[in-house]
Structure formats: structure tokens, C-alpha cells
Short mmCIF file of C-alpha atoms in Angstrom, two decimals:
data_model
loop_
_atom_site.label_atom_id
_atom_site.label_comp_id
_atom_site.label_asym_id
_atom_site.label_seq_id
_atom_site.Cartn_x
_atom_site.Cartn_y
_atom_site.Cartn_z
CA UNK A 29 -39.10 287.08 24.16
CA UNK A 30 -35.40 288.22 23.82
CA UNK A 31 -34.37 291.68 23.03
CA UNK A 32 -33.15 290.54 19.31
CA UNK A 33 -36.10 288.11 18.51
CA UNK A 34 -38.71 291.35 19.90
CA UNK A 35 -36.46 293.74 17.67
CA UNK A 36 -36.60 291.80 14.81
CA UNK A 37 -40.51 291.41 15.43
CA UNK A 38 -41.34 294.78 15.11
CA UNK A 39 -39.34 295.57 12.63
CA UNK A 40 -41.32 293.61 10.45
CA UNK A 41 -44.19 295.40 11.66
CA UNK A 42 -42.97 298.55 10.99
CA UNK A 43 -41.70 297.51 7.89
CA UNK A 44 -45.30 296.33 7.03
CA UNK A 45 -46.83 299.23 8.16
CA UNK A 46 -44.91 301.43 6.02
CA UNK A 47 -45.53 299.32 3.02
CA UNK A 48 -49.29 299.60 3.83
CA UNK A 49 -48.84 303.54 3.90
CA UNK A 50 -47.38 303.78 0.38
CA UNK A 51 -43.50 303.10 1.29
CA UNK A 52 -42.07 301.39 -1.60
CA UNK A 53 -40.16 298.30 -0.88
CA UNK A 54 -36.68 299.57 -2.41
CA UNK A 55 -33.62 297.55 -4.33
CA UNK A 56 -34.42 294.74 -6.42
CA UNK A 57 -37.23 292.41 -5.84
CA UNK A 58 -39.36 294.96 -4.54
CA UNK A 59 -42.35 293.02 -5.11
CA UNK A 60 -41.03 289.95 -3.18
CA UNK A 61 -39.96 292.33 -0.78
CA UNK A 62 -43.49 294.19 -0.11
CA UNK A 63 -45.25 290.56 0.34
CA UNK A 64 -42.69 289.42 2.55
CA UNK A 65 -43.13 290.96 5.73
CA UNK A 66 -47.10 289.53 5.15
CA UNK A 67 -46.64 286.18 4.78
CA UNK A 68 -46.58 283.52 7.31
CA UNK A 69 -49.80 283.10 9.59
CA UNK A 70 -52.26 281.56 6.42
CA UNK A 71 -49.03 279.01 6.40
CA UNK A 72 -49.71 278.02 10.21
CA UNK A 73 -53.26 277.83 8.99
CA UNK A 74 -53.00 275.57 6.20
CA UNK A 75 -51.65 273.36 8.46
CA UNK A 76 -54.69 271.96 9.36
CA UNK A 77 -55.27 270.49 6.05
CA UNK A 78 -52.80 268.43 5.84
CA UNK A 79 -52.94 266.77 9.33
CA UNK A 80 -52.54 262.86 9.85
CA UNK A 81 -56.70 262.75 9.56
CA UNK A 82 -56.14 263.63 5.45
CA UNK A 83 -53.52 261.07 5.28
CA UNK A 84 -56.04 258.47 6.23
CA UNK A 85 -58.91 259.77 3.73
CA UNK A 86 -57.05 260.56 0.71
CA UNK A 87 -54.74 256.91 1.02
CA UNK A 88 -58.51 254.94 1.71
CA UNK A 89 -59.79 257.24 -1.35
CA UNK A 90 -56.78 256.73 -4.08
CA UNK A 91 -56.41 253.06 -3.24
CA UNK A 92 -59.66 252.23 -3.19
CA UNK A 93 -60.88 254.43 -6.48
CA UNK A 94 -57.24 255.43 -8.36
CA UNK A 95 -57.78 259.54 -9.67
CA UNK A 96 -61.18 259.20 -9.80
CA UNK A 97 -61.86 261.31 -6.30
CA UNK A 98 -58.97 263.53 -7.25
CA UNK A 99 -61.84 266.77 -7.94
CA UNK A 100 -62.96 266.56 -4.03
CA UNK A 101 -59.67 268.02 -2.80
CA UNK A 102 -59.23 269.68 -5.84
CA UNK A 103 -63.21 271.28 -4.62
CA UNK A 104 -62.62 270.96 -0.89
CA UNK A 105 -59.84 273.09 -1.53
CA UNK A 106 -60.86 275.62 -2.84
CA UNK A 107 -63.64 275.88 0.05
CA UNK A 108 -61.08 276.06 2.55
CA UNK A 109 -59.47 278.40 0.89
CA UNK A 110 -62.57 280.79 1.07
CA UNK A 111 -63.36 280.17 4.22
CA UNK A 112 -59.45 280.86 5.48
CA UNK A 113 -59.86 284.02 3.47
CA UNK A 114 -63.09 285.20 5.30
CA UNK A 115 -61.49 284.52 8.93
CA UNK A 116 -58.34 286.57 8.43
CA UNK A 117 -60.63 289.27 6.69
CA UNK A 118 -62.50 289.11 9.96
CA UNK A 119 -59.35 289.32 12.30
CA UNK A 120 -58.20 292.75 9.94
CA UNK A 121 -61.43 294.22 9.91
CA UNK A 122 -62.83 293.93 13.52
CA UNK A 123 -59.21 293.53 15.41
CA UNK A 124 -60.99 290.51 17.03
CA UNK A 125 -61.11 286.72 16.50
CA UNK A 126 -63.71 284.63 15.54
CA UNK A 127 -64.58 283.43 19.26
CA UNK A 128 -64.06 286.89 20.43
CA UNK A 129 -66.91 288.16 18.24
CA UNK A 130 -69.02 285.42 19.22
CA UNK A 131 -68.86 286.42 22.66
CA UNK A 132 -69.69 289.65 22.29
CA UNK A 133 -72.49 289.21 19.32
CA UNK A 134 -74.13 286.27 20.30
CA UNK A 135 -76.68 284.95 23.12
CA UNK A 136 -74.40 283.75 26.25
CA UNK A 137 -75.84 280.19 26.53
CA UNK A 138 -75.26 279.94 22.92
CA UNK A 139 -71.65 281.42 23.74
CA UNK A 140 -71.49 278.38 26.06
CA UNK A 141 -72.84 275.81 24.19
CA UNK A 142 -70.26 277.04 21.20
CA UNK A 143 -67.12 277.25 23.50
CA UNK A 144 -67.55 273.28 24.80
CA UNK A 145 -68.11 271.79 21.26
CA UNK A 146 -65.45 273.95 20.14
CA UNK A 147 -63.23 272.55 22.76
CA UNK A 148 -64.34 269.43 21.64
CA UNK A 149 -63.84 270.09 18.47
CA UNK A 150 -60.22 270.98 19.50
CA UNK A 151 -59.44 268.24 21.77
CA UNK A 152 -60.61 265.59 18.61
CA UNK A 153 -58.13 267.21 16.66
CA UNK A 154 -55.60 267.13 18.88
CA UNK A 155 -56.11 263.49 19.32
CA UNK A 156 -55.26 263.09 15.49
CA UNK A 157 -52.46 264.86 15.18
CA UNK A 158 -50.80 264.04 18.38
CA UNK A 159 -51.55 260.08 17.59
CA UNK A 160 -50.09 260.79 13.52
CA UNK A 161 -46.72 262.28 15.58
CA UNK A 162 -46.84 259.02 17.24
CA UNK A 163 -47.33 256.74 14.79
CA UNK A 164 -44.49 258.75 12.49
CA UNK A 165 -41.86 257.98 14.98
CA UNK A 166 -42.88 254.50 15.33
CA UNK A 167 -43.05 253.84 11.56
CA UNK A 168 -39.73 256.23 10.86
CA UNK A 169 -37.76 254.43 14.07
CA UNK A 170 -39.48 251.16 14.49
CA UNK A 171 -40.20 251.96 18.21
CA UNK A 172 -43.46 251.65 20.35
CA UNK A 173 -45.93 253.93 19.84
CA UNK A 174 -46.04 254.92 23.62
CA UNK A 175 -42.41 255.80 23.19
CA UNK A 176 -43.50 257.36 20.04
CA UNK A 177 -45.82 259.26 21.96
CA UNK A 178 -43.22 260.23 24.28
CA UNK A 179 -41.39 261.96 21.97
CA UNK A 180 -43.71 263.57 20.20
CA UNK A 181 -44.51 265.17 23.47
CA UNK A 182 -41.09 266.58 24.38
CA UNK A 183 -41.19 267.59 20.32
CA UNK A 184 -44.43 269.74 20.82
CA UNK A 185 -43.01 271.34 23.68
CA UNK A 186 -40.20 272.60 22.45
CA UNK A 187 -42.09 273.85 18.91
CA UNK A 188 -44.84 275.67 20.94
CA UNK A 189 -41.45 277.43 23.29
CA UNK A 190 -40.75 279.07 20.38
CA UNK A 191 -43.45 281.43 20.06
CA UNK A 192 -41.91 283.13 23.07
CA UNK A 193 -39.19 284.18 20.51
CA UNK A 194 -41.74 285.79 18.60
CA UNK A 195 -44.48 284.90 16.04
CA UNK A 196 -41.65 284.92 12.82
CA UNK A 197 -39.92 281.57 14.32
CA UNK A 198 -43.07 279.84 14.88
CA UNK A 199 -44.17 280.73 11.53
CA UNK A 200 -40.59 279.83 9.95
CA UNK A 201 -40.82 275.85 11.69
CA UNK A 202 -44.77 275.21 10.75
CA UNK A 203 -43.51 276.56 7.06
CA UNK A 204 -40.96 274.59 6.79
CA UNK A 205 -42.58 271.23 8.35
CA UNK A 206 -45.87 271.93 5.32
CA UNK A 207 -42.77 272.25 3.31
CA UNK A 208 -41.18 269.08 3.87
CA UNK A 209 -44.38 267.32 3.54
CA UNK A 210 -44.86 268.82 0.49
CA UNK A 211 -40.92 267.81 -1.16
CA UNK A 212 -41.86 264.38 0.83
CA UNK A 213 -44.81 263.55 -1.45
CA UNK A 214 -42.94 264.96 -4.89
CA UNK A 215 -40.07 262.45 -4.22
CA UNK A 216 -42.97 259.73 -3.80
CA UNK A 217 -44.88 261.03 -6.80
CA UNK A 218 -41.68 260.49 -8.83
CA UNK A 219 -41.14 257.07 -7.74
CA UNK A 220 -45.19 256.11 -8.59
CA UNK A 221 -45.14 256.71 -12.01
CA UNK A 222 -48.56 258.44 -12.18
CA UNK A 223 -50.69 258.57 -15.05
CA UNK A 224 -51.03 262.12 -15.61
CA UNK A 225 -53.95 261.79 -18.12
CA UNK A 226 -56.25 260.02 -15.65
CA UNK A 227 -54.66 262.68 -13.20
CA UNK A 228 -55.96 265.70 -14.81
CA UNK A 229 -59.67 263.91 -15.30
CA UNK A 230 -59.41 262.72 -12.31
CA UNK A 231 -59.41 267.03 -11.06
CA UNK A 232 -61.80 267.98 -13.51
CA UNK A 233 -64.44 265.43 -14.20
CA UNK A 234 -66.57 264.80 -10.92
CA UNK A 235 -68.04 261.27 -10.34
CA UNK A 236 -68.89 258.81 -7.81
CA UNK A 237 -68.93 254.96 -8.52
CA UNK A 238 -71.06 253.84 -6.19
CA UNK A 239 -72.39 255.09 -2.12
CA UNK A 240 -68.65 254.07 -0.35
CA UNK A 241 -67.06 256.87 -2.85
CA UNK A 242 -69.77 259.57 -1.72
CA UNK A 243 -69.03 258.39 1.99
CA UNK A 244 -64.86 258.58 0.95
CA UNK A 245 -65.49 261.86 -0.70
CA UNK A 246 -67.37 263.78 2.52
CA UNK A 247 -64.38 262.31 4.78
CA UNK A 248 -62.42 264.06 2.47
CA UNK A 249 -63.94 267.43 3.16
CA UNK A 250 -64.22 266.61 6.95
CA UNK A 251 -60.82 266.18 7.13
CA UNK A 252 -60.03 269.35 5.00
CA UNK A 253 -62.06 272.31 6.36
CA UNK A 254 -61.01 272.35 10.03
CA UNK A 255 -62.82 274.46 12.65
CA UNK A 256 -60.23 275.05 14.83
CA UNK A 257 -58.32 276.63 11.64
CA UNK A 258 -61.32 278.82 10.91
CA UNK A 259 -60.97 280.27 14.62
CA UNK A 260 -57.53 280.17 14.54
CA UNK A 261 -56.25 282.24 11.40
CA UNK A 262 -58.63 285.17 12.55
CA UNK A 263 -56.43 285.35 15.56
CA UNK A 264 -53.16 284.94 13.89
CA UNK A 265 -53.90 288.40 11.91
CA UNK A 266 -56.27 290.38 13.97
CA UNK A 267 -52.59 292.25 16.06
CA UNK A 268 -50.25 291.04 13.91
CA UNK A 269 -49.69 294.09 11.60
CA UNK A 270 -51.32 297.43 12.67
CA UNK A 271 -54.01 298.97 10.23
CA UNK A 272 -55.98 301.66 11.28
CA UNK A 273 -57.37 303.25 8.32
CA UNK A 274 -59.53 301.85 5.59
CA UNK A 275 -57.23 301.79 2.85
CA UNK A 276 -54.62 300.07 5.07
CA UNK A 277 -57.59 297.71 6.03
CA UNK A 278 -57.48 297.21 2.30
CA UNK A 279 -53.97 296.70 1.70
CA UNK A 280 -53.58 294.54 4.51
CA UNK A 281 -56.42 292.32 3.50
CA UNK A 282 -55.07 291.92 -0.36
CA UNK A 283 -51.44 290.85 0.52
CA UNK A 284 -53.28 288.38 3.23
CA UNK A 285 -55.20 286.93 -0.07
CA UNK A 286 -51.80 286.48 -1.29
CA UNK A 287 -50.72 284.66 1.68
CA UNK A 288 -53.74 282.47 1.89
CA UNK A 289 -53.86 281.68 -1.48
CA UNK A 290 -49.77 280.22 -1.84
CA UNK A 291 -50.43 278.74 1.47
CA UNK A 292 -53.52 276.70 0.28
CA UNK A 293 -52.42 275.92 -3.26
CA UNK A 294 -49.07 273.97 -1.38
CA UNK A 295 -51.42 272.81 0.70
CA UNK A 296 -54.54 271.43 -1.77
CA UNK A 297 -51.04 270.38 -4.06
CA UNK A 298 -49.80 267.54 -0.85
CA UNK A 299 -53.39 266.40 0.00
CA UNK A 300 -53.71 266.00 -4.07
CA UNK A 301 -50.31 263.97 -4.18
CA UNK A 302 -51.57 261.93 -1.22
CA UNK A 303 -54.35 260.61 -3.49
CA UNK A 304 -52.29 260.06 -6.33
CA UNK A 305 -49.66 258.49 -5.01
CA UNK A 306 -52.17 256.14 -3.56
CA UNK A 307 -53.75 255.56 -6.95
CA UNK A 308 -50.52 255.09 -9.06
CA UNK A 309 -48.88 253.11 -5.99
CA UNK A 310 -51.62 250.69 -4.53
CA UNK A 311 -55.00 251.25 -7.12
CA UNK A 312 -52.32 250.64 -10.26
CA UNK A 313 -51.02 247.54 -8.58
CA UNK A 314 -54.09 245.79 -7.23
CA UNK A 315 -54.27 246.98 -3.58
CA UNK A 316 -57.31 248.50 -3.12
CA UNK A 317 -58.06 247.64 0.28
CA UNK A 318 -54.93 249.65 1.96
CA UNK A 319 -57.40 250.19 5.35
CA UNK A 320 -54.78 251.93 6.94
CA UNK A 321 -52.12 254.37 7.48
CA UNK A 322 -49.35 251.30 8.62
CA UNK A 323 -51.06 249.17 6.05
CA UNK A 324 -49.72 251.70 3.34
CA UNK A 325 -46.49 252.14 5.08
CA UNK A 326 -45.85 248.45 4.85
CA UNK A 327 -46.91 247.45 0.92
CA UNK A 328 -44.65 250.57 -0.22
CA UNK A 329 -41.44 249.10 0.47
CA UNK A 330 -42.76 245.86 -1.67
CA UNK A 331 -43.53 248.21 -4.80
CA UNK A 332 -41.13 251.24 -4.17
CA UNK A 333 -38.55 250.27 -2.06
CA UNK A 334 -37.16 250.99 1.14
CA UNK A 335 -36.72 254.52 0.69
CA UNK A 336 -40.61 255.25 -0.18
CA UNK A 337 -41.23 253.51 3.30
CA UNK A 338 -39.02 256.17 5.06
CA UNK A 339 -39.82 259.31 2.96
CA UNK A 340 -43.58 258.53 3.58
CA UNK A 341 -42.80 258.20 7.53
CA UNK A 342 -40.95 261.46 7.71
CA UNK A 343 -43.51 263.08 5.96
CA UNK A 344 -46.71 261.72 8.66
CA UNK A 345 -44.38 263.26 11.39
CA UNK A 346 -43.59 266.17 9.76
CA UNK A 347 -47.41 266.68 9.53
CA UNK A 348 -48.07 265.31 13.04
CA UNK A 349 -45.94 267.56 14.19
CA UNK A 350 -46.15 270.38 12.96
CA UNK A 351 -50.39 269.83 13.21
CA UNK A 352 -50.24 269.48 16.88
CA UNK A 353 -48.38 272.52 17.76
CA UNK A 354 -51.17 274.58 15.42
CA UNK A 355 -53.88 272.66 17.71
CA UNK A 356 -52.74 273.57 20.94
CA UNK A 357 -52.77 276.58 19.48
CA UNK A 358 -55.88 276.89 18.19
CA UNK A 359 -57.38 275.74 21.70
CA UNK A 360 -55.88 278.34 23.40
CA UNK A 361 -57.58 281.32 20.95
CA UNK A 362 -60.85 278.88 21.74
CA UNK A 363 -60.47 279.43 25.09
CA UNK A 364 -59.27 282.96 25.23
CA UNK A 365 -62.14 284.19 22.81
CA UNK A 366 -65.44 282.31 23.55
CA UNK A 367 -64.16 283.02 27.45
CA UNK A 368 -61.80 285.45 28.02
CA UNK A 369 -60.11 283.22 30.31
CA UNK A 370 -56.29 282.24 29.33
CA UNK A 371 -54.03 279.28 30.67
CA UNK A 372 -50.61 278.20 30.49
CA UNK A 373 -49.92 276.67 27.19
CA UNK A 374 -48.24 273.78 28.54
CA UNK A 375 -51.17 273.10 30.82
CA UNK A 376 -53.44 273.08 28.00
CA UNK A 377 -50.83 271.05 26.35
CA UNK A 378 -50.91 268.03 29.16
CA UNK A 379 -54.37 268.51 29.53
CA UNK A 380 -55.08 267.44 26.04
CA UNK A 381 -52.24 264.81 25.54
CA UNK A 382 -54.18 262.90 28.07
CA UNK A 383 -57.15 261.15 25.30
CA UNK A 384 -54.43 260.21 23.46
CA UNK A 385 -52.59 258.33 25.79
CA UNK A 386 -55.44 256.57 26.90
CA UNK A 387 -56.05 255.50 23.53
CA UNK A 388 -51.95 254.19 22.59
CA UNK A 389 -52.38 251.96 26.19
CA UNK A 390 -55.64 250.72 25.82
CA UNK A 391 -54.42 249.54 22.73
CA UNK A 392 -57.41 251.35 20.35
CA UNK A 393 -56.48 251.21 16.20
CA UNK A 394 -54.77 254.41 15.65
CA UNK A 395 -56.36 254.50 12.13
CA UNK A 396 -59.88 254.11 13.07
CA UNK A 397 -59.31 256.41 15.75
CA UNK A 398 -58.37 259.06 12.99
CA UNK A 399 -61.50 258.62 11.31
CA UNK A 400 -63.50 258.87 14.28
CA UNK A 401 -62.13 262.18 15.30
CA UNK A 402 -63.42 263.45 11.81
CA UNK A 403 -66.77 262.19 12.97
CA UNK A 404 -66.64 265.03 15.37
CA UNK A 405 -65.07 267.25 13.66
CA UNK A 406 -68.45 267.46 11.69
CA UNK A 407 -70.28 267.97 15.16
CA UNK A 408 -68.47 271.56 15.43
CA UNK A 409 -68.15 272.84 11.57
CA UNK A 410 -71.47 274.02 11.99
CA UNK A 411 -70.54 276.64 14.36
CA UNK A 412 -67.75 277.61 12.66
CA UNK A 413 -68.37 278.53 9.28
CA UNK A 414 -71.77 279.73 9.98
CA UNK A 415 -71.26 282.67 12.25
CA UNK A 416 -68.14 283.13 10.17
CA UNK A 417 -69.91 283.76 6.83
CA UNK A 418 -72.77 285.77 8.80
CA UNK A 419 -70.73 287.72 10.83
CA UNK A 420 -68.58 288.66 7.58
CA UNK A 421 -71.65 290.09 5.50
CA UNK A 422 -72.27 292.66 8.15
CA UNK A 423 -71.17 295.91 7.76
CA UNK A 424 -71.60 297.37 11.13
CA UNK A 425 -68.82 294.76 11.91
CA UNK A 426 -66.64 294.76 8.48
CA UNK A 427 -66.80 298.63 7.84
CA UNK A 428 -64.69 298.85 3.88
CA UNK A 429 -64.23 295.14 4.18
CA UNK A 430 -67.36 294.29 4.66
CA UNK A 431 -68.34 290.57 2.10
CA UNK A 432 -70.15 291.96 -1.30
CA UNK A 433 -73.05 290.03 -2.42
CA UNK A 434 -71.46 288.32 -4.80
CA UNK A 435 -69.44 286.52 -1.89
CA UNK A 436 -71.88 286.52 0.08
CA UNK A 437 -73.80 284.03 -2.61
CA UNK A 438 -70.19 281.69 -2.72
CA UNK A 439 -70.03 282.03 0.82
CA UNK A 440 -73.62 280.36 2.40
CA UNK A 441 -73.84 277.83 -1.42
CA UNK A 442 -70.06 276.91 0.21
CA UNK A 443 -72.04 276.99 3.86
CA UNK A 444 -74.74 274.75 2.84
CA UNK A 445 -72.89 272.19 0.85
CA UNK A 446 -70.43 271.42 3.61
CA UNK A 447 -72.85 271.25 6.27
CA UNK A 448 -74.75 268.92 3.51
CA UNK A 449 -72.30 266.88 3.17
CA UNK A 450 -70.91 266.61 6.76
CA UNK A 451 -74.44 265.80 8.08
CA UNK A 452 -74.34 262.88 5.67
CA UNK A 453 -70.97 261.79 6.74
CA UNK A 454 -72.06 261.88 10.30
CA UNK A 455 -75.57 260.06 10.13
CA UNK A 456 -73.21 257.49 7.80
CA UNK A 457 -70.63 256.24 10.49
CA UNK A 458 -73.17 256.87 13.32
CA UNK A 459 -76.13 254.58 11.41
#
């Protein structure tokens, strides 16, 4: 890291510090000012729900049923954003990870057993993200997905290099990526003409027309709660901002609430606008069997024009993008935690561009390959959330911060519905 960037870091630490002791922020804005030096790693997080795997879900959803799955993100959500909220109250509390406390908690074959699905797990999701980078570059530039592919690669490099400058750039680039997904879809949603009255039923009311919308609505949550994410935000906190005492350990954790909660909102507001956009675009208009991500790219420019066709492109790479880099990521706190074994991130990176490859020159539907990967994303959600949630309600672990019952009742109802629901998805596409 240079001299400036490692100044600058820990002067937002020490900034944040102070604020945690009772500093006040100074000049105007002071609020702004105190949540600043916070924000940023629930941002990287939230990544992971809006990854080229939602595109695919919440497109097939909105096209196929208008608004009327609009309530599963609006419910998926709001899980994820629980769940995000438990991991980085984890990583303040214990000054450990997720895999990390694994390790040291839990039986080592189990250890073992966790660390290769989780790798698994991680390696899936890479595949999707690193194939939606692809396929934005092909649909943006009209060039072959292996070159695509190609330049995704030398894209993800040069992202991931940055966290040698220091965690504030990274953070700045996967912000501003979410971000231009987000602006993507409100240019899109203003071109659609939505109906915002079957919008806000659609939010509130929940239904299911027949067993394909059930089977829609649980790809829907696969493709929002992300383990990798769960394992990754604990790490993005736990040595981030110093907090030794337990009313720093309480600070720390309610301005992290703060950042989870804007992070999710933007991004539960861009999976939502997927949906609609697919309703008021392609359910309004007749086309309810958009099967596809390039499908969807190619009937926009017949009902919205050119632009929509190019908007919607930039905002799959933006997501590919920016997705990938958080997976590699992710893999590497996998690794590091369930193991303590570390490699170079550009290793990992070549290691795990390889499945994807394969799958662009073998010539393998880039789509269906998405929904495949959410398949076993299901496979590893299990040991995620549940050691998460268990390992949260105990106090010999959580000290002050340690999950009241109250949370601990939202947590494991939370727990058992998406492990419900992701059982069915998986004995559906494997039956």
C-alpha cells in the first residue's frame, strides 16, 4: 500500500475510533460526518445480491408473472438483510470471521466437510458472476463471449489490485458499480411505464398462481441470500475499526446497522426494479416467455429502443463486475478461516476463472448455467446461516452483543424458512 493511501487508511480509523469514544464529529453535517468513516464494507456485501444469478430470476419472474412476485424480494430482502446484520455483529464482537469461528468451535471433520462445500459454494458463484461480466461485454460491444471473457479477466485484476491501496478504494469502486446498477435500472424503470398500483400490491399482497411461481419465487431467494456474503461481511468488519470496550462494541455495531441497512435497501430497491421492469416491459406487452438474459436484451430494443438495450448491458457488467471481484474475495476469507492457509489472490483468481472458461468453449447456455449455479448455492446455505445464527445467540462468544431472544426467534423462523424453501428448490431442478 502507498504511504498516502496507508495514511489516509488510518486516519479513518482513528477518526472512527474517536467517534466511538464520544468525539463529536465537528462543523456542519456532523451526523453525516460520524457515519461516514463507517460505511463501506455492508456495500461490498450487498453486492452479492445483485449478481448476474438475480438478473436471471427476477427477468424469468416479472415476465412470466408481471408484479405479482414483487413481495419475495421485497421478503428475501429483508432476510438478507438480517442475516448481513448478524455476520458483521459477529466480526465486531469476536474479532473473528465466520470460518474462523468455525474452526475453532466446531468438530474438525465437520471443519473439513464445511471448508470444501464452501469452496464450492464459492467457485459456483464465481462461475456466475464471472460468466454475467462476460456476457455484459458481449451484449454492450457485440463481441464473443470468449473475448468477453477475456476482458473481464484483465477487468477483475485490476479491481482486486486495488485493495493493495487500502480497503477505502475497494470499497469506493464496488459502491459505485451497485450504484450504477442501481441509476441503470431507474433510467429503465422510466422508460417502462410501470403500473405503480399493481406495483405496490405486487410488495404487499403475497400469492402464488400456480407450482412454476413457488419454484420462480425460491430461485429468487437462492439467488438473494448468498453464503459466501454471509462469510464474507464478518471479515470485512472484524479489523476494520478497533473496538475494545463494550460500549465501543456497541457503537460500532449500531452505525454498522446503519451501513447494512442503506446498503440493502439500494440493494432490495435494483433486484425490485429488475422485476418490474420485466413486468411493465415484457409481462405488459405479451412476452412472457423471456427464458433468458440475451433473450431480454434483444426484445428491449423492439419496445424501448436502442438505448434500453445498452443501459441494460452496462448495468449486467457493472454487476458482473463488480460481483466477481467480491467472490474472489470471499474465497480467499473461505480459505483463510476454515484453514488458516492463505494464497495469492491472483492464484485463486486463475484458479477459479478456469470452470468458466470451460463452459464459454464448450459452448454451454450461459443462462442455464446461471441457474444451475443457484442449484448449488442451496447445497452450502445450510452451513452458512446455521452456525451463523447459533454461534450469534451465544454469549460466551458475543459478550454485550450477544442476539436477545427476541432475535433469536426472527433469526432460526428466518433459518428454517430458507432452508425450507431452498431444499424445495433443490429436490425441484434435481427431480
Amino acid at each position: 500500500m502507498a504511504p498516502i493511501d496507508q495514511q489516509r487508511d488510518e486516519a479513518i480509523r482513528y477518526k472512527a475510533a474517536a467517534i466511538l469514544q464520544g468525539a463529536p464529529a465537528g462543523g456542519k453535517g456532523g451526523r453525516l460526518k460520524r457515519l461516514l468513516p463507517f460505511l463501506g464494507p455492508a456495500f461490498v456485501a450487498a453486492i452479492a445480491y445483485v449478481d448476474p444469478g438475480n438478473f436471471a430470476t427476477n427477468i424469468a419472474a416479472g415476465s412470466a408473472y408481471g408484479y405479482t412476485l414483487l413481495w419475495v424480494i421485497v421478503a428475501a430482502n429483508l432476510m438478507g438483510m438480517l442475516i448481513q446484520i448478524l455476520s458483521a455483529k459477529l466480526g465486531i464482537a469476536t474479532g473473528r470471521n465466520l470460518a474462523e469461528i468455525c474452526r475453532d468451535n466446531l468438530p474438525r471433520p465437520l471443519v473439513w466437510v464445511m471448508w470444501v462445500l464452501m469452496e464450492g459454494v464459492a467457485m459456483a458463484t464465481d462461475l456466475a458472476e464471472f460468466l454475467g461480466a462476460a456476457l455484459g461485454f458481449n451484449l454492450l460491444f457485440g463481441m464473443p463471449l470468449l473475448w468477453g471473457a477475456i476482458l473481464a479477466t484483465i477487468a477483475t485484476f485490476l479491481i482486486l489490485m486495488l485493495e493493495r491501496r487500502g480497503f477505502r478504494h475497494l470499497e469506493a469502486v464496488i459502491a459505485v458499480m451497485l450504484g450504477t446498477v442501481a441509476l441503470c435500472y431507474v433510467f429503465e424503470l422510466g422508460m417502462g411505464g410501470l403500473d405503480w398500483g399493481a406495483t405496490v400490491h405486487g410488495a404487499l399482497v403475497p400469492a402464488f398462481p400456480d407450482s412454476e411461481a413457488i419454484l420462480l419465487a425460491t430461485g429468487i431467494l437462492g439467488a438473494t441470500v448468498m453464503p459466501h456474503a454471509i462469510y464474507l461481511h464478518s471479515s470485512l468488519v472484524q479489523h476494520r475499526i478497533a473496538a475494545d470496550t463494550d460500549e465501543a462494541k456497541r457503537k460500532l455495531f449500531r452505525f454498522t446497522q446503519i451501513d447494512a441497512t442503506v446498503a440493502m435497501v439500494l440493494a432490495g430497491f435494483v433486484n425490485a426494479a429488475m422485476l418490474v421492469m420485466a413486468a411493465a416491459t415484457f409481462w405488459a406487452h405479451g412476452h412472457t416467455g423471456i427464458g433468458s438474459i440475451e433473450v431480454a436484451h434483444l426484445t428491449l430494443a423492439p419496445l424501448l429502443g436502442k438505448a434500453s438495450q445498452t443501459v441494460f448491458a452496462l448495468s449486467l457488467l457493472a454487476s458482473g463486475l463488480s460481483s466477481t471481484v467480491v467472490g474472489t474475495i470471499a474465497g480467499q476469507v473461505i480459505m483463510q478461516g476454515f484453514l488458516h492457509v492463505e494464497i495469492p489472490i491472483w492464484v485463486r483468481r486463475l484458479v477459479t476463472l478456469a470452470p468458466a472458461f470451460v463452459v464459454i468453449l464448450i459452448g454451454l447456455d450461459p443462462t442455464r448455467t446461471l441457474v444451475i449455479s443457484q442449484v448449488i448455492l442451496s447445497l452450502g446455505l445450510p452451513f452458512a446461516v446455521v452456525p451463523l445464527v447459533w454461534f450469534t445467540g451465544q454469549k460466551r462468544l458475543m459478550g454485550a452483543l450477544v442476539n436477545r431472544p427476541v432475535t433469536k426467534i426472527v433469526a432460526w423462523v428466518v433459518t428454517g424458512l430458507i432452508l425450507a424453501l431452498n431444499s424445495y428448490l433443490l429436490f425441484s431442478q434435481l427431480a
